[in-house]
PDB file of C-alpha atoms in Angstrom:
ATOM      1  CA  MET A   1      77.103  98.585  68.158  1.00 52.00           C
ATOM      2  CA  GLN A   2      78.467 100.300  71.215  1.00 65.00           C
ATOM      3  CA  ASN A   3      76.936 100.039  74.666  1.00 77.00           C
ATOM      4  CA  LEU A   4      77.799 103.669  75.294  1.00 79.00           C
ATOM      5  CA  GLN A   5      78.032 106.943  73.419  1.00 84.00           C
ATOM      6  CA  ARG A   6      80.696 109.516  74.125  1.00 85.00           C
ATOM      7  CA  LEU A   7      79.835 113.208  74.144  1.00 86.00           C
ATOM      8  CA  PRO A   8      82.318 116.063  73.729  1.00 85.00           C
ATOM      9  CA  ASN A   9      83.381 117.556  77.067  1.00 83.00           C
ATOM     10  CA  ALA A  10      82.979 121.081  75.714  1.00 83.00           C
ATOM     11  CA  TYR A  11      79.333 120.447  74.799  1.00 83.00           C
ATOM     12  CA  VAL A  12      78.470 118.761  78.095  1.00 83.00           C
ATOM     13  CA  GLU A  13      80.042 121.579  80.096  1.00 82.00           C
ATOM     14  CA  GLU A  14      78.435 124.241  77.879  1.00 84.00           C
ATOM     15  CA  ILE A  15      74.950 122.947  78.683  1.00 82.00           C
ATOM     16  CA  GLY A  16      75.766 122.908  82.390  1.00 81.00           C
ATOM     17  CA  ILE A  17      76.467 119.277  83.208  1.00 79.00           C
ATOM     18  CA  THR A  18      79.161 119.031  85.838  1.00 75.00           C
ATOM     19  CA  HIS A  19      81.129 116.009  86.996  1.00 71.00           C
ATOM     20  CA  GLY A  20      79.220 112.970  88.180  1.00 79.00           C
ATOM     21  CA  HIS A  21      76.068 111.147  87.159  1.00 82.00           C
ATOM     22  CA  THR A  22      73.043 112.681  85.462  1.00 84.00           C
ATOM     23  CA  GLN A  23      69.816 111.185  84.172  1.00 89.00           C
ATOM     24  CA  VAL A  24      69.146 111.612  80.457  1.00 90.00           C
ATOM     25  CA  GLN A  25      65.936 111.266  78.492  1.00 92.00           C
ATOM     26  CA  ILE A  26      66.215 110.825  74.745  1.00 93.00           C
ATOM     27  CA  VAL A  27      62.980 111.786  72.987  1.00 93.00           C
ATOM     28  CA  ASP A  28      62.069 110.859  69.416  1.00 90.00           C
ATOM     29  CA  PRO A  29      59.511 113.486  68.376  1.00 88.00           C
ATOM     30  CA  TRP A  30      58.339 111.477  65.359  1.00 86.00           C
ATOM     31  CA  SER A  31      57.475 108.252  67.194  1.00 87.00           C
ATOM     32  CA  GLY A  32      56.805 109.763  70.619  1.00 89.00           C
ATOM     33  CA  LEU A  33      59.137 107.209  72.221  1.00 92.00           C
ATOM     34  CA  THR A  34      61.420 108.105  75.115  1.00 94.00           C
ATOM     35  CA  TRP A  35      64.523 106.294  76.387  1.00 95.00           C
ATOM     36  CA  HIS A  36      65.940 106.781  79.867  1.00 94.00           C
ATOM     37  CA  CYS A  37      69.707 106.632  80.091  1.00 93.00           C
ATOM     38  CA  GLY A  38      72.493 107.505  82.467  1.00 90.00           C
ATOM     39  CA  LEU A  39      75.233 110.007  81.693  1.00 88.00           C
ATOM     40  CA  HIS A  40      78.559 109.993  83.502  1.00 87.00           C
ATOM     41  CA  HIS A  41      80.885 112.980  83.233  1.00 83.00           C
ATOM     42  CA  SER A  42      84.349 112.360  84.591  1.00 78.00           C
ATOM     43  CA  GLY A  43      86.170 115.526  83.568  1.00 72.00           C
ATOM     44  CA  PRO A  44      89.144 115.006  81.268  1.00 73.00           C
ATOM     45  CA  GLY A  45      88.108 111.373  80.787  1.00 69.00           C
ATOM     46  CA  GLY A  46      85.029 112.572  78.932  1.00 76.00           C
ATOM     47  CA  ALA A  47      81.295 112.224  79.207  1.00 87.00           C
ATOM     48  CA  ARG A  48      79.354 109.188  78.096  1.00 88.00           C
ATOM     49  CA  ILE A  49      75.794 107.981  77.877  1.00 89.00           C
ATOM     50  CA  GLY A  50      75.790 104.436  79.170  1.00 86.00           C
ATOM     51  CA  ALA A  51      72.895 102.667  80.849  1.00 86.00           C
ATOM     52  CA  GLY A  52      69.990 102.624  78.412  1.00 91.00           C
ATOM     53  CA  TRP A  53      71.987 103.536  75.300  1.00 92.00           C
ATOM     54  CA  SER A  54      72.075 100.012  73.870  1.00 91.00           C
ATOM     55  CA  ARG A  55      68.284  99.773  74.150  1.00 92.00           C
ATOM     56  CA  PHE A  56      67.927 103.065  72.277  1.00 92.00           C
ATOM     57  CA  VAL A  57      70.268 101.783  69.541  1.00 90.00           C
ATOM     58  CA  ARG A  58      68.326  98.532  69.235  1.00 91.00           C
ATOM     59  CA  ASP A  59      64.863 100.149  69.306  1.00 92.00           C
ATOM     60  CA  ARG A  60      65.791 102.779  66.710  1.00 89.00           C
ATOM     61  CA  GLY A  61      67.707 100.348  64.488  1.00 88.00           C
ATOM     62  CA  VAL A  62      70.841 102.495  64.569  1.00 88.00           C
ATOM     63  CA  GLU A  63      73.512 101.076  62.270  1.00 87.00           C
ATOM     64  CA  VAL A  64      77.222 101.692  61.837  1.00 87.00           C
ATOM     65  CA  GLY A  65      77.563 104.900  59.830  1.00 86.00           C
ATOM     66  CA  ASP A  66      74.322 106.460  61.092  1.00 88.00           C
ATOM     67  CA  ARG A  67      74.481 109.814  62.786  1.00 87.00           C
ATOM     68  CA  CYS A  68      72.703 110.504  66.054  1.00 87.00           C
ATOM     69  CA  VAL A  69      72.122 114.185  66.657  1.00 88.00           C
ATOM     70  CA  LEU A  70      71.162 115.009  70.233  1.00 88.00           C
ATOM     71  CA  THR A  71      69.696 118.487  70.650  1.00 90.00           C
ATOM     72  CA  LEU A  72      69.122 119.858  74.136  1.00 89.00           C
ATOM     73  CA  LEU A  73      65.408 120.327  74.741  1.00 90.00           C
ATOM     74  CA  ARG A  74      65.479 121.203  78.440  1.00 89.00           C
ATOM     75  CA  MET A  75      67.077 120.523  81.793  1.00 87.00           C
ATOM     76  CA  THR A  76      64.808 119.808  84.740  1.00 83.00           C
ATOM     77  CA  GLY A  77      66.457 119.228  88.087  1.00 78.00           C
ATOM     78  CA  THR A  78      68.952 116.436  87.579  1.00 77.00           C
ATOM     79  CA  THR A  79      67.511 115.282  84.232  1.00 84.00           C
ATOM     80  CA  VAL A  80      68.665 116.388  80.794  1.00 86.00           C
ATOM     81  CA  VAL A  81      66.195 115.930  77.922  1.00 89.00           C
ATOM     82  CA  PHE A  82      67.489 115.598  74.362  1.00 89.00           C
ATOM     83  CA  VAL A  83      65.518 115.405  71.121  1.00 90.00           C
ATOM     84  CA  VAL A  84      67.133 112.904  68.765  1.00 88.00           C
ATOM     85  CA  GLY A  85      67.494 112.620  65.027  1.00 85.00           C
ATOM     86  CA  VAL A  86      68.953 109.414  63.568  1.00 84.00           C
ATOM     87  CA  GLY A  87      69.995 108.421  60.080  1.00 77.00           C
ATOM     88  CA  PRO A  88      72.778 108.399  57.544  1.00 72.00           C
ATOM     89  CA  GLU A  89      72.118 111.995  56.485  1.00 64.00           C
ATOM     90  CA  VAL A  90      70.948 113.651  59.736  1.00 55.00           C
TER      91      VAL A  90
END
């Protein structure tokens, strides 16, 4: 599994994340668990969730072929909070 997850530039910019580093919280509403990650947006090079992503993948048992759907819940200061759905048919 990857140690980072790329996000489309268009989506990141649409929700208001500019270049640089941002804190991300990934919330699983079914288990109540939260993972803290770092997001780096470098313009044309793309945006990626790095620090903390591998722990999320391990804790959730994400496998090759699974889909992870991150839905914006809110932005508070410099933190972006996503609700996550994971599975082969999400």
